[in-house]
Amino acid sequence: MSIRTFPEGFLWGAATAAYQIEGAWNEDGKGESIWDRFVRRKYNVLNNDTGDVACDHYHLMPQDVALMKELGMQTYRFSLSWPRILPQGRGAVNEKGLDFYDRLVDNLLAAKILPNATLNHWDFPQAFQDIGGWLNRDSIDWFTDYARVVFDKLGDRVPMWSTHNEPWVIAFRGNAMGTHAPGLCDYSKAYQTAHHLLISHGKTVELFRQDGYKGQIGIVLNLGHFEPGSERESDRAACQRAYEENVALFLDPLFLGRYPEMLFDWIGPHAPQVEGGDFTSINQPIDFLGVNYYTTEVISYALEGGLLKASRVPVSSPGLGHTEMGWGIHPAGLTAVLLNVKEKYGNPTMYITENGCGYKEVPDEKDFVSDWNRVNFLRVHFLAAQDAIQAGVNLRGYYVWSLMDNFEWAKGYGPRFGIVRINYETMSRTPKQSAHWYREVIAQNGVVE
Ligand code: FCB
């Protein structure tokens, strides 16, 4: 039995997002978000679940921070709800809403947990959706104005910022697949949304630097790994299209200042409107790239495979099975994703900002969950990250998704992703086996092989 240790100073933590845990959807002056609207339309979410109450973190926050401390967390990644702070998206600040995050940050610092804040984890103001949402080019200014409000209040104490979480998901699930808010099905809208998200990111980074805020700033992308179904030209090309839509569509403009060529030839009329100077705005130096890794997929050419003409089959390593989301479990994909970024984009500083697994779980009479499947999932992924570090990847930390069970978007409360169990009737929090195991990993800064 040997321990594989991580570099000194490697940061271990867990992540959540505002809409998934806070609840209090219309309290203390909070405005409506597109998710508040989306969940009210019947059948949009499994069992018609909503985030109205979620984990009630808005009220239980001090207790949750105390729990993080007990679990040995060194850092905590959370997001801020834009309409909680600016109920109409802009204009008058809702001080009570902003105060909630102020208290959260102070509680974290008092517990010696490093705050890592994401500005946009999907709960966009409905008031802006009503006037075009991210399709409206003014969204770039809406976002930077919101960022300034937040930086002015919390910038002196938050050392790590991300602009957007998973712009691919916002753009494509929300505007092309219709499975997330705002629930539209139009590829042109997806590409235009992606473009405006990227510019708003770049403009926010620029503002952060120009106005001299302290700390580091980056963006969080969902980077999957893709393998072609065969060596046939048609399969390899389909795989390249899937890779470019999910990965290069974001990394190329962020790091290289251009869009991927093959994809843009393919999508033709769906390409976004780009104005002069846009790529300069997007291509700002960032302090870190946040990587969310969940899946590896085999991509094959498929006539009925939508715009990309591609089919996707999840990949699992032998013996590892699938999670409740139907996702495969393939840790080698994580190593491959990190190496790809290292090789193509100049080895930026990276953090795993999300990785984890969702299961249906049955607790014992004390609400304890023996989630050895999650322990094993995390263990093999930590080792895969370590492989990447050994190969020279500049990886500085790891956030497990998620600190606690929560509202899993369109899947509602079905799959549980937490290392802490939430009892949604009593709102009690019970660390699972994985939380106890993770505390040991953090304490020794290493994983048993
Ligand atoms: C990611 C999201 C996160 C959570 C996990 C399971 O795509 O960023 O909010 O839903 O998936």
Short mmCIF file of C-alpha atoms and ligand atoms in Angstrom, two decimals:
data_model
loop_
_atom_site.label_atom_id
_atom_site.label_comp_id
_atom_site.label_asym_id
_atom_site.label_seq_id
_atom_site.Cartn_x
_atom_site.Cartn_y
_atom_site.Cartn_z
CA MET A 1 0.00 0.00 0.00
CA SER A 2 1.61 3.23 -1.08
CA ILE A 3 0.44 6.81 -0.89
CA ARG A 4 0.62 9.05 -3.92
CA THR A 5 1.09 12.56 -2.62
CA PHE A 6 0.24 15.86 -4.27
CA PRO A 7 2.48 18.92 -4.58
CA GLU A 8 2.83 21.08 -1.50
CA GLY A 9 0.14 23.73 -1.32
CA PHE A 10 -2.28 21.72 -3.46
CA LEU A 11 -5.78 22.90 -2.51
CA TRP A 12 -8.58 20.49 -1.63
CA GLY A 13 -12.19 21.54 -1.40
CA ALA A 14 -15.75 21.06 -2.52
CA ALA A 15 -18.13 22.98 -4.76
CA THR A 16 -21.79 24.00 -4.88
CA ALA A 17 -23.91 26.49 -6.82
CA ALA A 18 -26.41 29.06 -5.57
CA TYR A 19 -29.60 27.81 -7.22
CA GLN A 20 -28.82 24.21 -6.33
CA ILE A 21 -28.50 24.75 -2.57
CA GLU A 22 -29.73 28.14 -1.35
CA GLY A 23 -33.53 27.97 -1.57
CA ALA A 24 -35.14 31.22 -0.33
CA TRP A 25 -36.03 31.83 -3.96
CA ASN A 26 -38.17 34.86 -3.27
CA GLU A 27 -36.96 36.03 0.14
CA ASP A 28 -35.37 39.27 1.28
CA GLY A 29 -36.02 41.04 -2.00
CA LYS A 30 -34.51 38.46 -4.36
CA GLY A 31 -35.61 38.79 -8.00
CA GLU A 32 -36.68 35.98 -10.32
CA SER A 33 -34.07 33.96 -12.20
CA ILE A 34 -34.60 32.01 -15.40
CA TRP A 35 -34.46 28.83 -13.32
CA ASP A 36 -37.23 30.09 -11.01
CA ARG A 37 -39.30 30.52 -14.17
CA PHE A 38 -38.21 27.29 -15.89
CA VAL A 39 -39.02 24.97 -12.97
CA ARG A 40 -42.58 26.33 -12.81
CA ARG A 41 -43.36 25.02 -16.26
CA LYS A 42 -44.72 21.52 -15.74
CA TYR A 43 -42.54 18.61 -16.96
CA ASN A 44 -39.41 20.72 -17.44
CA VAL A 45 -37.88 19.05 -14.39
CA LEU A 46 -38.16 15.47 -13.24
CA ASN A 47 -41.01 15.15 -10.71
CA ASN A 48 -41.58 18.88 -11.17
CA ASP A 49 -38.99 19.48 -8.45
CA THR A 50 -37.88 23.07 -7.86
CA GLY A 51 -35.02 24.87 -6.12
CA ASP A 52 -37.48 26.93 -4.05
CA VAL A 53 -36.16 25.47 -0.80
CA ALA A 54 -33.32 23.20 -1.98
CA CYS A 55 -30.93 22.65 0.98
CA ASP A 56 -32.10 25.83 2.70
CA HIS A 57 -28.48 26.92 2.72
CA TYR A 58 -29.60 30.55 2.71
CA HIS A 59 -30.71 30.05 6.32
CA LEU A 60 -28.31 27.31 7.38
CA MET A 61 -25.12 28.83 5.97
CA PRO A 62 -23.21 29.24 9.28
CA GLN A 63 -23.86 25.61 10.13
CA ASP A 64 -22.70 24.55 6.66
CA VAL A 65 -19.46 26.47 6.97
CA ALA A 66 -18.87 24.90 10.40
CA LEU A 67 -19.37 21.50 8.82
CA MET A 68 -16.87 22.28 6.06
CA LYS A 69 -14.35 23.15 8.72
CA GLU A 70 -14.97 19.88 10.52
CA LEU A 71 -14.43 18.04 7.26
CA GLY A 72 -11.05 19.72 6.81
CA MET A 73 -11.94 21.66 3.65
CA GLN A 74 -9.20 24.07 2.60
CA THR A 75 -11.27 25.87 0.00
CA TYR A 76 -14.93 26.19 -1.00
CA ARG A 77 -16.26 26.99 -4.45
CA PHE A 78 -19.72 28.60 -4.49
CA SER A 79 -21.66 30.84 -6.82
CA LEU A 80 -23.53 34.08 -6.36
CA SER A 81 -27.12 34.51 -7.44
CA TRP A 82 -27.22 37.55 -9.72
CA PRO A 83 -30.95 38.28 -9.12
CA ARG A 84 -30.46 37.96 -5.36
CA ILE A 85 -28.02 40.86 -5.60
CA LEU A 86 -29.67 42.79 -8.46
CA PRO A 87 -33.34 41.69 -8.54
CA GLN A 88 -33.92 43.28 -11.96
CA GLY A 89 -30.45 42.31 -13.16
CA ARG A 90 -29.29 45.93 -12.93
CA GLY A 91 -30.16 49.10 -11.06
CA ALA A 92 -30.79 49.13 -7.34
CA VAL A 93 -28.71 46.71 -5.30
CA ASN A 94 -30.59 44.43 -2.92
CA GLU A 95 -28.39 44.95 0.13
CA LYS A 96 -29.86 42.01 2.02
CA GLY A 97 -28.94 39.69 -0.82
CA LEU A 98 -25.42 41.01 -1.10
CA ASP A 99 -25.04 40.80 2.68
CA PHE A 100 -25.69 37.08 2.55
CA TYR A 101 -22.52 36.60 0.47
CA ASP A 102 -20.64 39.06 2.63
CA ARG A 103 -21.43 36.92 5.68
CA LEU A 104 -20.61 33.72 3.81
CA VAL A 105 -17.17 35.05 2.89
CA ASP A 106 -16.49 36.24 6.44
CA ASN A 107 -17.57 32.89 7.88
CA LEU A 108 -15.30 31.06 5.46
CA LEU A 109 -12.31 33.25 6.25
CA ALA A 110 -12.89 32.84 9.98
CA ALA A 111 -12.89 29.07 9.42
CA LYS A 112 -9.66 29.40 7.36
CA ILE A 113 -11.40 28.18 4.21
CA LEU A 114 -10.40 29.93 1.01
CA PRO A 115 -13.42 31.36 -0.84
CA ASN A 116 -13.62 30.68 -4.58
CA ALA A 117 -16.59 32.55 -6.06
CA THR A 118 -18.29 32.05 -9.42
CA LEU A 119 -20.29 34.98 -10.76
CA ASN A 120 -22.57 33.05 -13.10
CA HIS A 121 -23.64 29.51 -12.38
CA TRP A 122 -26.74 29.71 -14.58
CA ASP A 123 -29.38 31.56 -12.48
CA PHE A 124 -29.53 34.53 -14.84
CA PRO A 125 -32.07 37.32 -14.12
CA GLN A 126 -35.46 36.70 -15.74
CA ALA A 127 -35.86 40.45 -16.27
CA PHE A 128 -33.00 40.26 -18.78
CA GLN A 129 -34.33 37.09 -20.40
CA ASP A 130 -37.47 39.06 -21.16
CA ILE A 131 -35.40 41.39 -23.33
CA GLY A 132 -33.39 38.73 -25.15
CA GLY A 133 -31.10 37.37 -22.46
CA TRP A 134 -27.59 36.46 -23.59
CA LEU A 135 -28.67 36.96 -27.21
CA ASN A 136 -28.86 40.65 -26.60
CA ARG A 137 -25.37 42.10 -27.07
CA ASP A 138 -26.07 44.44 -24.15
CA SER A 139 -25.72 41.34 -21.95
CA ILE A 140 -21.97 41.98 -22.07
CA ASP A 141 -22.43 45.29 -20.21
CA TRP A 142 -25.09 43.85 -17.91
CA PHE A 143 -22.60 41.24 -16.79
CA THR A 144 -19.64 43.56 -16.26
CA ASP A 145 -21.85 45.98 -14.30
CA TYR A 146 -22.99 43.13 -12.05
CA ALA A 147 -19.39 41.95 -11.65
CA ARG A 148 -18.34 45.43 -10.55
CA VAL A 149 -21.01 45.51 -7.83
CA VAL A 150 -19.77 42.18 -6.52
CA PHE A 151 -16.05 43.00 -6.76
CA ASP A 152 -16.63 46.30 -4.93
CA LYS A 153 -18.24 44.49 -2.03
CA LEU A 154 -16.22 41.27 -1.80
CA GLY A 155 -13.09 41.92 -3.84
CA ASP A 156 -11.02 42.74 -0.77
CA ARG A 157 -11.59 39.25 0.68
CA VAL A 158 -12.20 36.76 -2.14
CA PRO A 159 -8.89 35.52 -3.58
CA MET A 160 -10.35 33.45 -6.46
CA TRP A 161 -13.01 34.44 -8.97
CA SER A 162 -14.56 32.73 -11.96
CA THR A 163 -16.73 34.53 -14.47
CA HIS A 164 -18.95 31.79 -15.92
CA ASN A 165 -19.54 28.17 -15.05
CA GLU A 166 -19.70 25.89 -18.10
CA PRO A 167 -20.67 28.29 -20.90
CA TRP A 168 -21.25 25.26 -23.17
CA VAL A 169 -24.08 24.12 -20.91
CA ILE A 170 -25.61 27.59 -20.72
CA ALA A 171 -25.46 28.00 -24.49
CA PHE A 172 -26.38 24.52 -25.74
CA ARG A 173 -28.53 22.96 -23.02
CA GLY A 174 -30.39 26.23 -22.58
CA ASN A 175 -30.75 27.35 -26.21
CA ALA A 176 -30.29 24.37 -28.54
CA MET A 177 -31.43 21.33 -26.57
CA GLY A 178 -34.02 23.08 -24.44
CA THR A 179 -33.29 20.90 -21.42
CA HIS A 180 -32.15 23.80 -19.23
CA ALA A 181 -33.49 27.32 -18.72
CA PRO A 182 -34.51 29.23 -20.77
CA GLY A 183 -35.54 26.06 -22.67
CA LEU A 184 -35.00 27.13 -26.31
CA CYS A 185 -34.17 24.89 -29.28
CA ASP A 186 -32.20 26.89 -31.84
CA TYR A 187 -28.53 26.34 -32.65
CA SER A 188 -28.00 29.88 -33.88
CA LYS A 189 -29.07 31.13 -30.49
CA ALA A 190 -26.70 28.70 -28.77
CA TYR A 191 -23.70 29.94 -30.75
CA GLN A 192 -24.61 33.59 -30.29
CA THR A 193 -25.03 33.01 -26.55
CA ALA A 194 -21.62 31.32 -26.36
CA HIS A 195 -20.06 34.28 -28.16
CA HIS A 196 -21.58 36.86 -25.79
CA LEU A 197 -20.66 34.78 -22.75
CA LEU A 198 -17.06 34.72 -23.94
CA ILE A 199 -16.89 38.46 -24.56
CA SER A 200 -18.52 39.22 -21.21
CA HIS A 201 -15.92 36.99 -19.59
CA GLY A 202 -13.06 38.84 -21.28
CA LYS A 203 -14.48 42.26 -20.49
CA THR A 204 -14.87 41.27 -16.84
CA VAL A 205 -11.27 40.09 -16.64
CA GLU A 206 -10.19 43.38 -18.19
CA LEU A 207 -12.23 45.34 -15.65
CA PHE A 208 -10.87 43.26 -12.78
CA ARG A 209 -7.32 44.16 -13.80
CA GLN A 210 -7.92 47.78 -14.74
CA ASP A 211 -9.67 48.59 -11.50
CA GLY A 212 -6.94 46.88 -9.52
CA TYR A 213 -8.92 44.28 -7.63
CA LYS A 214 -6.80 41.78 -5.74
CA GLY A 215 -6.89 38.06 -6.34
CA GLN A 216 -7.04 35.73 -9.31
CA ILE A 217 -9.64 35.43 -12.01
CA GLY A 218 -10.49 32.68 -14.49
CA ILE A 219 -13.34 30.78 -16.10
CA VAL A 220 -14.78 27.30 -15.54
CA LEU A 221 -15.34 24.99 -18.52
CA ASN A 222 -16.84 21.52 -18.74
CA LEU A 223 -14.15 19.66 -20.63
CA GLY A 224 -15.13 16.15 -21.61
CA HIS A 225 -12.89 13.69 -23.40
CA PHE A 226 -13.91 12.37 -26.81
CA GLU A 227 -12.79 9.28 -28.70
CA PRO A 228 -13.77 8.31 -32.26
CA GLY A 229 -15.91 5.18 -32.70
CA SER A 230 -13.48 3.85 -35.31
CA GLU A 231 -10.61 4.96 -37.51
CA ARG A 232 -13.07 5.61 -40.35
CA GLU A 233 -12.81 9.15 -41.69
CA SER A 234 -16.52 9.76 -41.00
CA ASP A 235 -16.18 8.79 -37.33
CA ARG A 236 -13.00 10.74 -36.81
CA ALA A 237 -14.54 13.84 -38.36
CA ALA A 238 -17.70 13.50 -36.22
CA CYS A 239 -15.50 13.16 -33.14
CA GLN A 240 -13.54 16.25 -34.12
CA ARG A 241 -16.80 18.21 -34.49
CA ALA A 242 -17.99 17.11 -31.05
CA TYR A 243 -14.62 18.01 -29.54
CA GLU A 244 -14.63 21.41 -31.21
CA GLU A 245 -18.19 22.25 -30.14
CA ASN A 246 -17.64 21.27 -26.51
CA VAL A 247 -14.02 22.16 -25.96
CA ALA A 248 -12.27 24.15 -28.70
CA LEU A 249 -15.22 26.54 -29.12
CA PHE A 250 -14.14 27.97 -25.77
CA LEU A 251 -10.45 27.20 -25.38
CA ASP A 252 -9.47 28.46 -28.85
CA PRO A 253 -10.87 31.99 -28.47
CA LEU A 254 -9.81 32.21 -24.82
CA PHE A 255 -6.20 31.19 -25.44
CA LEU A 256 -5.62 31.62 -29.17
CA GLY A 257 -8.04 34.39 -30.11
CA ARG A 258 -10.02 32.55 -32.81
CA TYR A 259 -12.81 30.02 -33.36
CA PRO A 260 -12.11 26.42 -34.46
CA GLU A 261 -12.17 26.24 -38.24
CA MET A 262 -13.62 22.82 -38.94
CA LEU A 263 -16.61 23.40 -36.69
CA PHE A 264 -17.29 26.79 -38.17
CA ASP A 265 -17.22 25.39 -41.70
CA TRP A 266 -19.69 22.76 -40.58
CA ILE A 267 -22.23 24.93 -38.75
CA GLY A 268 -22.44 27.45 -41.60
CA PRO A 269 -25.44 29.74 -41.03
CA HIS A 270 -25.50 29.03 -37.29
CA ALA A 271 -22.20 30.84 -36.74
CA PRO A 272 -22.52 33.82 -34.38
CA GLN A 273 -22.23 37.43 -35.41
CA VAL A 274 -18.73 38.55 -34.54
CA GLU A 275 -17.73 42.20 -34.46
CA GLY A 276 -14.27 43.68 -34.90
CA GLY A 277 -12.29 43.53 -31.68
CA ASP A 278 -14.31 40.66 -30.18
CA PHE A 279 -11.43 38.22 -30.19
CA THR A 280 -9.14 40.73 -28.53
CA SER A 281 -11.77 41.14 -25.82
CA ILE A 282 -12.09 37.40 -25.29
CA ASN A 283 -8.38 36.59 -25.46
CA GLN A 284 -7.39 38.12 -22.09
CA PRO A 285 -4.71 36.46 -19.98
CA ILE A 286 -6.41 34.56 -17.16
CA ASP A 287 -4.90 33.45 -13.87
CA PHE A 288 -6.32 29.94 -14.01
CA LEU A 289 -8.58 27.66 -15.96
CA GLY A 290 -11.24 25.79 -14.00
CA VAL A 291 -11.87 22.30 -15.39
CA ASN A 292 -15.06 20.38 -14.66
CA TYR A 293 -14.58 16.79 -15.71
CA TYR A 294 -17.36 14.20 -15.72
CA THR A 295 -17.39 12.12 -18.89
CA THR A 296 -15.64 10.47 -21.77
CA GLU A 297 -17.72 9.66 -24.83
CA VAL A 298 -17.22 7.63 -27.98
CA ILE A 299 -18.38 9.67 -30.94
CA SER A 300 -19.50 8.16 -34.22
CA TYR A 301 -20.95 9.54 -37.40
CA ALA A 302 -24.76 9.35 -37.30
CA LEU A 303 -27.10 10.61 -39.99
CA GLU A 304 -29.75 11.34 -37.37
CA GLY A 305 -27.26 12.85 -34.95
CA GLY A 306 -28.50 16.44 -34.98
CA LEU A 307 -26.49 19.40 -36.24
CA LEU A 308 -23.17 17.65 -35.65
CA LYS A 309 -24.36 14.36 -37.20
CA ALA A 310 -22.74 12.58 -34.31
CA SER A 311 -23.86 9.91 -31.84
CA ARG A 312 -22.46 9.75 -28.32
CA VAL A 313 -21.90 6.65 -26.20
CA PRO A 314 -20.57 7.00 -22.64
CA VAL A 315 -17.32 5.19 -21.89
CA SER A 316 -16.49 3.36 -18.66
CA SER A 317 -13.22 1.80 -17.68
CA PRO A 318 -13.55 -1.95 -17.08
CA GLY A 319 -15.36 -2.73 -13.83
CA LEU A 320 -16.28 0.86 -12.98
CA GLY A 321 -19.90 0.86 -14.18
CA HIS A 322 -22.12 3.92 -14.61
CA THR A 323 -23.53 6.61 -12.37
CA GLU A 324 -27.19 7.49 -11.86
CA MET A 325 -26.88 10.15 -14.57
CA GLY A 326 -26.10 7.43 -17.12
CA TRP A 327 -22.57 8.80 -17.32
CA GLY A 328 -19.65 6.42 -17.69
CA ILE A 329 -16.73 6.38 -15.26
CA HIS A 330 -13.44 6.88 -17.05
CA PRO A 331 -10.66 8.48 -15.00
CA ALA A 332 -8.11 8.20 -17.83
CA GLY A 333 -10.28 10.75 -19.65
CA LEU A 334 -9.44 13.30 -16.96
CA THR A 335 -5.71 12.78 -17.50
CA ALA A 336 -6.23 13.12 -21.25
CA VAL A 337 -8.24 16.34 -20.88
CA LEU A 338 -5.57 17.95 -18.71
CA LEU A 339 -2.75 16.87 -21.03
CA ASN A 340 -4.62 18.22 -24.04
CA VAL A 341 -4.91 21.66 -22.42
CA LYS A 342 -1.26 21.55 -21.42
CA GLU A 343 -0.13 20.71 -24.93
CA LYS A 344 -2.39 22.95 -26.99
CA TYR A 345 -2.77 25.99 -24.76
CA GLY A 346 0.58 26.59 -23.10
CA ASN A 347 0.09 24.69 -19.84
CA PRO A 348 -2.00 27.23 -17.91
CA THR A 349 -2.54 26.96 -14.18
CA MET A 350 -5.55 24.70 -13.70
CA TYR A 351 -7.90 23.60 -10.96
CA ILE A 352 -10.37 20.76 -11.13
CA THR A 353 -13.35 22.90 -10.20
CA GLU A 354 -15.82 19.99 -10.31
CA ASN A 355 -15.66 16.21 -10.39
CA GLY A 356 -17.98 13.78 -8.71
CA CYS A 357 -20.79 11.28 -9.17
CA GLY A 358 -24.53 11.10 -8.60
CA TYR A 359 -26.29 8.03 -7.25
CA LYS A 360 -29.62 7.03 -5.78
CA GLU A 361 -28.77 6.36 -2.17
CA VAL A 362 -30.33 4.59 0.76
CA PRO A 363 -29.23 5.78 4.20
CA ASP A 364 -29.28 3.69 7.37
CA GLU A 365 -31.54 4.61 10.32
CA LYS A 366 -29.04 7.31 11.35
CA ASP A 367 -29.13 8.87 7.88
CA PHE A 368 -25.61 7.60 7.22
CA VAL A 369 -24.71 6.56 3.66
CA SER A 370 -21.92 4.04 3.08
CA ASP A 371 -21.03 5.41 -0.32
CA TRP A 372 -18.01 3.26 -1.07
CA ASN A 373 -18.85 3.62 -4.76
CA ARG A 374 -18.20 7.39 -4.43
CA VAL A 375 -15.01 6.78 -2.45
CA ASN A 376 -13.78 4.61 -5.27
CA PHE A 377 -14.90 7.09 -7.93
CA LEU A 378 -13.01 9.92 -6.25
CA ARG A 379 -9.95 7.79 -5.53
CA VAL A 380 -9.46 6.77 -9.16
CA HIS A 381 -10.01 10.33 -10.38
CA PHE A 382 -7.58 11.80 -7.83
CA LEU A 383 -5.00 9.29 -9.06
CA ALA A 384 -5.71 10.26 -12.66
CA ALA A 385 -5.13 13.91 -11.74
CA GLN A 386 -1.90 12.91 -10.08
CA ASP A 387 -0.83 11.12 -13.28
CA ALA A 388 -1.36 14.42 -15.10
CA ILE A 389 0.71 16.33 -12.54
CA GLN A 390 3.53 13.83 -12.98
CA ALA A 391 3.34 14.45 -16.71
CA GLY A 392 3.91 18.16 -16.09
CA VAL A 393 0.37 19.54 -15.93
CA ASN A 394 0.11 22.66 -13.83
CA LEU A 395 -2.76 21.51 -11.62
CA ARG A 396 -3.10 23.32 -8.28
CA GLY A 397 -6.26 22.06 -6.63
CA TYR A 398 -9.35 19.89 -6.70
CA TYR A 399 -12.98 20.59 -5.85
CA VAL A 400 -15.30 17.65 -5.35
CA TRP A 401 -18.80 18.05 -6.70
CA SER A 402 -20.55 18.38 -4.41
CA LEU A 403 -20.29 19.36 -0.80
CA MET A 404 -23.89 18.29 -0.26
CA ASP A 405 -26.77 16.63 -2.10
CA ASN A 406 -28.67 19.27 -4.04
CA PHE A 407 -31.04 20.20 -6.85
CA GLU A 408 -29.54 18.57 -9.93
CA TRP A 409 -31.13 20.89 -12.54
CA ALA A 410 -33.48 19.00 -14.90
CA LYS A 411 -32.97 15.82 -12.85
CA GLY A 412 -34.31 17.49 -9.71
CA TYR A 413 -33.54 15.73 -6.43
CA GLY A 414 -33.12 12.30 -8.09
CA PRO A 415 -29.35 11.82 -8.26
CA ARG A 416 -27.43 12.69 -5.11
CA PHE A 417 -23.96 14.08 -5.66
CA GLY A 418 -23.01 15.15 -2.12
CA ILE A 419 -20.33 13.87 0.19
CA VAL A 420 -22.78 15.11 2.82
CA ARG A 421 -26.31 13.72 2.85
CA ILE A 422 -29.21 16.13 3.02
CA ASN A 423 -32.41 14.89 4.59
CA TYR A 424 -34.88 17.09 2.71
CA GLU A 425 -37.57 16.60 5.36
CA THR A 426 -35.57 17.63 8.40
CA MET A 427 -32.78 19.50 6.54
CA SER A 428 -30.24 17.63 8.66
CA ARG A 429 -26.76 17.22 7.23
CA THR A 430 -24.94 13.89 7.67
CA PRO A 431 -21.43 13.37 6.29
CA LYS A 432 -21.27 10.21 4.18
CA GLN A 433 -18.46 7.67 4.20
CA SER A 434 -16.86 9.64 1.35
CA ALA A 435 -16.67 12.80 3.48
CA HIS A 436 -14.77 10.92 6.20
CA TRP A 437 -12.49 9.38 3.61
CA TYR A 438 -11.93 12.77 1.93
CA ARG A 439 -10.90 14.34 5.23
CA GLU A 440 -8.07 11.79 5.41
CA VAL A 441 -7.00 12.51 1.84
CA ILE A 442 -6.83 16.21 2.65
CA ALA A 443 -4.95 15.62 5.90
CA GLN A 444 -2.25 13.59 4.18
CA ASN A 445 -2.37 15.48 0.87
CA GLY A 446 -2.35 12.14 -0.87
CA VAL A 447 -4.31 9.08 -1.94
CA VAL A 448 -3.67 5.45 -1.22
CA GLU A 449 -3.04 3.69 -4.51
C1 FCB B 1 -22.16 20.32 -13.80
C2 FCB B 1 -22.71 21.56 -13.14
C3 FCB B 1 -23.07 21.39 -11.70
C4 FCB B 1 -23.66 20.03 -11.42
C5 FCB B 1 -22.83 18.93 -12.02
C6 FCB B 1 -23.33 17.54 -11.74
O1 FCB B 1 -22.37 20.37 -15.16
O2 FCB B 1 -21.80 22.63 -13.23
O3 FCB B 1 -23.91 22.44 -11.33
O4 FCB B 1 -24.97 19.99 -11.85
O5 FCB B 1 -22.72 19.11 -13.40
#
